[in-house]
PDB file of C-alpha atoms and ligand atoms in Angstrom:
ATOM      1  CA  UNK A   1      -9.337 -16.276  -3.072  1.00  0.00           C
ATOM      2  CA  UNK A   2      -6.731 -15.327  -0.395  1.00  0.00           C
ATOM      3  CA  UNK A   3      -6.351 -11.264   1.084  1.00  0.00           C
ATOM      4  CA  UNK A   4      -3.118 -11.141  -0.883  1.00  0.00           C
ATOM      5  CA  UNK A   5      -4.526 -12.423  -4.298  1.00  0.00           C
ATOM      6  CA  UNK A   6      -7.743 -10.017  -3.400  1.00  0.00           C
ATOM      7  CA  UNK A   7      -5.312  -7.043  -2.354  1.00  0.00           C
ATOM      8  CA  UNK A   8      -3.316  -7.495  -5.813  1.00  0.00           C
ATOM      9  CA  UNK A   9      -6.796  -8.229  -8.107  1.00  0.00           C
ATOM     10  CA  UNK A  10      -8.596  -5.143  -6.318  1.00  0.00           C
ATOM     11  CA  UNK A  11      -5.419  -2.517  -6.912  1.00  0.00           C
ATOM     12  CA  UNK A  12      -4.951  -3.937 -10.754  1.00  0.00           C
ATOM     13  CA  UNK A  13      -9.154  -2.676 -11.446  1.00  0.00           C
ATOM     14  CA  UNK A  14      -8.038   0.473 -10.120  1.00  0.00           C
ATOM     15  CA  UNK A  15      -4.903   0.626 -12.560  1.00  0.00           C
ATOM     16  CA  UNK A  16      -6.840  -0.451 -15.650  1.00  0.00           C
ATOM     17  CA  UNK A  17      -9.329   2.569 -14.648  1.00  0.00           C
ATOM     18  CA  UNK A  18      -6.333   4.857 -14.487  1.00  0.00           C
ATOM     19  CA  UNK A  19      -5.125   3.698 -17.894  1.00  0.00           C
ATOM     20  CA  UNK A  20      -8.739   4.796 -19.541  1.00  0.00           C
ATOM     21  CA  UNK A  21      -7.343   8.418 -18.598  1.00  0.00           C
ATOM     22  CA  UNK A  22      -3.885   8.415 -20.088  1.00  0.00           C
ATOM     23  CA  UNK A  23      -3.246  11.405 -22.682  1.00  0.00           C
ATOM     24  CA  UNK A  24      -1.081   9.080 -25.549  1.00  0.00           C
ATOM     25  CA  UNK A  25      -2.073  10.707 -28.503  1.00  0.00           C
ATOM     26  CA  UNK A  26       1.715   9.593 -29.960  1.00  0.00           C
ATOM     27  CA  UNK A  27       1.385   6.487 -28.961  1.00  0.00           C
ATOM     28  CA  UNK A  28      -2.151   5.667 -28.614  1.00  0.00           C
ATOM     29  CA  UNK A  29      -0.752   3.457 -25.902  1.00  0.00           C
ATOM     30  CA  UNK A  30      -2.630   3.479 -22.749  1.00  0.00           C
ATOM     31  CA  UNK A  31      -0.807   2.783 -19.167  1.00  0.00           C
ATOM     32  CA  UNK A  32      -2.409   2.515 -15.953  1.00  0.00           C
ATOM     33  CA  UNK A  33      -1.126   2.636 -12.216  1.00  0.00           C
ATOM     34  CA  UNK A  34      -2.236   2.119  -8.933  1.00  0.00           C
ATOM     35  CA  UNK A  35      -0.142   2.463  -5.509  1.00  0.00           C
ATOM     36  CA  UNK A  36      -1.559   1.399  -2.088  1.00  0.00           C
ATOM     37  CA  UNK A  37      -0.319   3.680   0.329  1.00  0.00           C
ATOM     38  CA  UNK A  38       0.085   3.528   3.932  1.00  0.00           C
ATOM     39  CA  UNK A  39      -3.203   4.916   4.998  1.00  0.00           C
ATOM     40  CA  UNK A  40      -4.551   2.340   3.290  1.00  0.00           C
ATOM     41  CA  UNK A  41      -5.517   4.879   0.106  1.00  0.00           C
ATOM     42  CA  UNK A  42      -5.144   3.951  -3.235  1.00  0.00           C
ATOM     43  CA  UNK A  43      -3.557   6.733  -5.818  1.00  0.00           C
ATOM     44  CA  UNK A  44      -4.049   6.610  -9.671  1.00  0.00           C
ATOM     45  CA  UNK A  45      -1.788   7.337 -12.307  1.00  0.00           C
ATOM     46  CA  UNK A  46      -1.858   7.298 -16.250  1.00  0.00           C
ATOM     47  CA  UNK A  47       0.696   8.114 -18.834  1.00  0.00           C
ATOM     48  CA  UNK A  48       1.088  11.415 -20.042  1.00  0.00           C
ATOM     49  CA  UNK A  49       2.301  12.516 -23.207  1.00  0.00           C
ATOM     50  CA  UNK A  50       4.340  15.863 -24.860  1.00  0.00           C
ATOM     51  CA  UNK A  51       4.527  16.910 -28.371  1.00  0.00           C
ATOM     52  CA  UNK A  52       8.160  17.023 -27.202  1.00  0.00           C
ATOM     53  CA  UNK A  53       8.065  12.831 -27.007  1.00  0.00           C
ATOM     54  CA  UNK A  54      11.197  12.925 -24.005  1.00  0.00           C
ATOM     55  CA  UNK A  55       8.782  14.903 -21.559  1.00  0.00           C
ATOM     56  CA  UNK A  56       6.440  12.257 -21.337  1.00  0.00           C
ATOM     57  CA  UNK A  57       6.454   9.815 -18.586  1.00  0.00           C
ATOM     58  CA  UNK A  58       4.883   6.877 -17.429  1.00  0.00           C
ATOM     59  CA  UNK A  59       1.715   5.719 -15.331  1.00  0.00           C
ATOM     60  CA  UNK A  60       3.607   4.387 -12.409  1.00  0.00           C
ATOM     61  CA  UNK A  61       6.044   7.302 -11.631  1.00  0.00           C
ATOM     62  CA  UNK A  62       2.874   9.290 -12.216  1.00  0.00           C
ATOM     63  CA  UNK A  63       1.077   7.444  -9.483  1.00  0.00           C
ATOM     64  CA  UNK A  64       4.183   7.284  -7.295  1.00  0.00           C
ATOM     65  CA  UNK A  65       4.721  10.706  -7.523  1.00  0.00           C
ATOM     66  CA  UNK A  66       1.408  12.071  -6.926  1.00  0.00           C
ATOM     67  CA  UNK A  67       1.374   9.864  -3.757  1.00  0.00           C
ATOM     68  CA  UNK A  68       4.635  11.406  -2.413  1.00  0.00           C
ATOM     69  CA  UNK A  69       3.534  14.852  -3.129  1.00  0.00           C
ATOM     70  CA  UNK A  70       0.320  14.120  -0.829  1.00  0.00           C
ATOM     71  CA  UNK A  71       2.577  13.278   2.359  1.00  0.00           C
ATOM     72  CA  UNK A  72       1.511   9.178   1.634  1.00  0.00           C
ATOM     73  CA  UNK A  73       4.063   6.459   1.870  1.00  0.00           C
ATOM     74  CA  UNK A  74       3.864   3.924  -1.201  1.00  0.00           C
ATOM     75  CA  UNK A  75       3.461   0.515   0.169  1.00  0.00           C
ATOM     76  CA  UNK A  76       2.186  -2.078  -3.345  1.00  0.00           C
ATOM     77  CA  UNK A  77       2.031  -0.957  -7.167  1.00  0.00           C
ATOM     78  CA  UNK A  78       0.012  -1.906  -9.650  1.00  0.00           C
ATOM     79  CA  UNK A  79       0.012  -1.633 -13.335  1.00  0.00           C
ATOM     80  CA  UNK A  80      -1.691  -2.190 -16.296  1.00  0.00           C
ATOM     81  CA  UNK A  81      -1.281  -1.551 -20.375  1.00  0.00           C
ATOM     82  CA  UNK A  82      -4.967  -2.235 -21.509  1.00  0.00           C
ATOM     83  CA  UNK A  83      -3.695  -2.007 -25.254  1.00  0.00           C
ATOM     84  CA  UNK A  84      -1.483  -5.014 -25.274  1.00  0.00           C
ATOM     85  CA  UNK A  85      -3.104  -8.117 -27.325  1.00  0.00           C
ATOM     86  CA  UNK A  86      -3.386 -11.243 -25.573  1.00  0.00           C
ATOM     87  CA  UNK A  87      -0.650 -12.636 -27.829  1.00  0.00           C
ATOM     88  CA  UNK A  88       1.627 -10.449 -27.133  1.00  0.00           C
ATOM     89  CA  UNK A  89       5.219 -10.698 -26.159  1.00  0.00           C
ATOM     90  CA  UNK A  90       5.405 -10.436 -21.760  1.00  0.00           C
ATOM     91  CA  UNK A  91       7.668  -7.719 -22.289  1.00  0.00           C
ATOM     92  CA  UNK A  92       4.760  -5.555 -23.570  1.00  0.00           C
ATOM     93  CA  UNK A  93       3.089  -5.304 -20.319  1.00  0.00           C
ATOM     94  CA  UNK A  94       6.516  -4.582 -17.916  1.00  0.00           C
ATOM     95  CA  UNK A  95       7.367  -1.473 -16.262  1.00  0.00           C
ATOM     96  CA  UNK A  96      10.188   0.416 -17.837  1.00  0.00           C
ATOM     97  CA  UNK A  97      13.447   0.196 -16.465  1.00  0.00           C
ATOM     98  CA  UNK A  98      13.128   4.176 -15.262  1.00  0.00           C
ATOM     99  CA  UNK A  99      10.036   3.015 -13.095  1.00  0.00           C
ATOM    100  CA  UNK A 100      11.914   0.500 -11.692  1.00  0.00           C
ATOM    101  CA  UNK A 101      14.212   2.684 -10.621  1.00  0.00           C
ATOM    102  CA  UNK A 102      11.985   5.028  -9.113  1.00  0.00           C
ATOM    103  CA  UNK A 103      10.146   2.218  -7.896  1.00  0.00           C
ATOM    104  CA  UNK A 104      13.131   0.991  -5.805  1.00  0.00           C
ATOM    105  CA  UNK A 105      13.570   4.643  -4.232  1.00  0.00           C
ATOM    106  CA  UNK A 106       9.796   5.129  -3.480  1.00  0.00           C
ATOM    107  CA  UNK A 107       8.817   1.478  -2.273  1.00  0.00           C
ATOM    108  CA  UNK A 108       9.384  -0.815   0.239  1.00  0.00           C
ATOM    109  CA  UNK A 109      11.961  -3.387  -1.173  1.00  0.00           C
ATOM    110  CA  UNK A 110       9.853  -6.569  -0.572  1.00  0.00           C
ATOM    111  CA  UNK A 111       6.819  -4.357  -1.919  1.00  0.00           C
ATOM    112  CA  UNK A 112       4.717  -6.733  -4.336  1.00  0.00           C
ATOM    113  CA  UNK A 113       4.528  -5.125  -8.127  1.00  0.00           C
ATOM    114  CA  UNK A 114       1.097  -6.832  -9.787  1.00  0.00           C
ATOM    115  CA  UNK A 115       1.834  -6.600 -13.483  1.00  0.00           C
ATOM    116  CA  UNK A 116      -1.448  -7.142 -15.320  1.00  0.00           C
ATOM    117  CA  UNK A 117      -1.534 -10.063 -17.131  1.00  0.00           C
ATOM    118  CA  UNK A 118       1.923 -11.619 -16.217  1.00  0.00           C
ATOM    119  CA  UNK A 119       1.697 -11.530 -12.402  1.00  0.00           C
ATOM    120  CA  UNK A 120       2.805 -10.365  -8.964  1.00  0.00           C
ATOM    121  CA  UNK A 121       6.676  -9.868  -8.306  1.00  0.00           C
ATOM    122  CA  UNK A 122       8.871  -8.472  -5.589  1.00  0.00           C
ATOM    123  CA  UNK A 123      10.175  -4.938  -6.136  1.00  0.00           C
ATOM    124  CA  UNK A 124      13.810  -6.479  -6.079  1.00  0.00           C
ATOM    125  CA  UNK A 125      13.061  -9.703  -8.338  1.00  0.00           C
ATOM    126  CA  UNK A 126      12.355  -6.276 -11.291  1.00  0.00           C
ATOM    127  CA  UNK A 127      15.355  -4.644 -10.199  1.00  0.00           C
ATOM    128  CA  UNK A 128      17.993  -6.757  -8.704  1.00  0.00           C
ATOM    129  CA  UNK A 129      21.025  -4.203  -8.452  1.00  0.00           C
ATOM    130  CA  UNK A 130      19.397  -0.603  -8.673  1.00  0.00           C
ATOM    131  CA  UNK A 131      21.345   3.029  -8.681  1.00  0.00           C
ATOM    132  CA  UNK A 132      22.031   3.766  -5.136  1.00  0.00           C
ATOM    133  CA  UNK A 133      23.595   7.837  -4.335  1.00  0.00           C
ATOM    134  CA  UNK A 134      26.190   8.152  -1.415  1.00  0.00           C
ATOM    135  CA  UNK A 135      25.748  11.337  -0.726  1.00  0.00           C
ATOM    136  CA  UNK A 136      29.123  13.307  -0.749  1.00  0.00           C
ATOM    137  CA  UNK A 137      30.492  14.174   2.851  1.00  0.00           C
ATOM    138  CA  UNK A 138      30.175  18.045   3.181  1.00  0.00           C
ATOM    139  CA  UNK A 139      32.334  18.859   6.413  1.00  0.00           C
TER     140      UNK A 139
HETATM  141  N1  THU B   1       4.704   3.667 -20.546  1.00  0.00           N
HETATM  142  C1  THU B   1       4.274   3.683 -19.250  1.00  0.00           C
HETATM  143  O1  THU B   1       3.387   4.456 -18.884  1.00  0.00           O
HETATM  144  N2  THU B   1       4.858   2.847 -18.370  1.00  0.00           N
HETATM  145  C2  THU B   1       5.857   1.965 -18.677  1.00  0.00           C
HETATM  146  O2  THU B   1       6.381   1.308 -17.785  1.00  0.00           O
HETATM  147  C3  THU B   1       6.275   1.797 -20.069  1.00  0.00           C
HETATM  148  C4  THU B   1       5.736   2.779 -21.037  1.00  0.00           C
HETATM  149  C5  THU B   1       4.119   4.610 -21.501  1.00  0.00           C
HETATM  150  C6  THU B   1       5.060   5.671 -21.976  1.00  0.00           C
HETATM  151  C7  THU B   1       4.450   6.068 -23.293  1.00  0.00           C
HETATM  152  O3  THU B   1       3.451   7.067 -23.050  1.00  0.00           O
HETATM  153  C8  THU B   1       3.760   4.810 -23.789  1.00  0.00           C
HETATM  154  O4  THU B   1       3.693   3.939 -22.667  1.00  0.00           O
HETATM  155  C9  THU B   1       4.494   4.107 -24.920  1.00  0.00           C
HETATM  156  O5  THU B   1       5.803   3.863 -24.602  1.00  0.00           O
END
């Protein structure tokens, strides 16, 4: 198997882990993450659920999040959603379009995205023409 293929395998093991700990008792959906960061550390995340269904969020911004807030540049992403069938629709197993986003802030642009069970992608393949703030001039 090439470094790449080994890379993307060994980072998806780490996201199914992560899914194992998600807290989805409304959904009973279970979502993984795993970022590679620049010193070569890996950081989990898992979805995390409120009684209050519009504070939950997802496994990825999670894991991207809890990288930034250690000082760690994100680098590769990995995700996985354990509870999807094997006959079921591809959609089932993408990121959401708000990880995307967040994804496209937090990432590299060429930063590879393994989605278990469909494949690796390029960050901007997922999200070809993402929000983008111009911050206003304050003179
Ligand atoms: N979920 C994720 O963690 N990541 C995604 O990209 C899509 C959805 C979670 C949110 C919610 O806890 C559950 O999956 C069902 O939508």
């Amino acid at each position: 198997m090439a470094p790449a293929e080994n890379n993307a395998e060994s980072l998806l093991v780490r996201a199914r882990q992560a899914a194992e700990r998600a807290h989805c008792p409304y959904s009973n959906f279970h979502v993984g993450a795993a970022v590679r960061c620049d010193d070569g550390s890996v950081i989990e995340g898992c979805n995390v659920e409120s009684a209050s269904y519009g504070l939950s969020i997802c496994a990825e911004r999670v894991a991207l999040f809890s990288a930034i807030s250690q000082g760690k540049k994100p680098l590769e992403l990995a995700v996985s959603c354990i509870d999807t069938q094997s006959d079921a629709v591809p959609g089932s197993r993408m990121p959401c379009g708000a990880c995307r986003q967040v994804m496209q802030e937090l990432l590299p642009s060429k930063a590879k995205v393994s989605i278990d069970g469909v494949g690796t992608k390029q960050l901007e393949q997922l999200l070809p023409a993402p929000f983008e703030l111009t911050q206003p001039n304050i003179d």
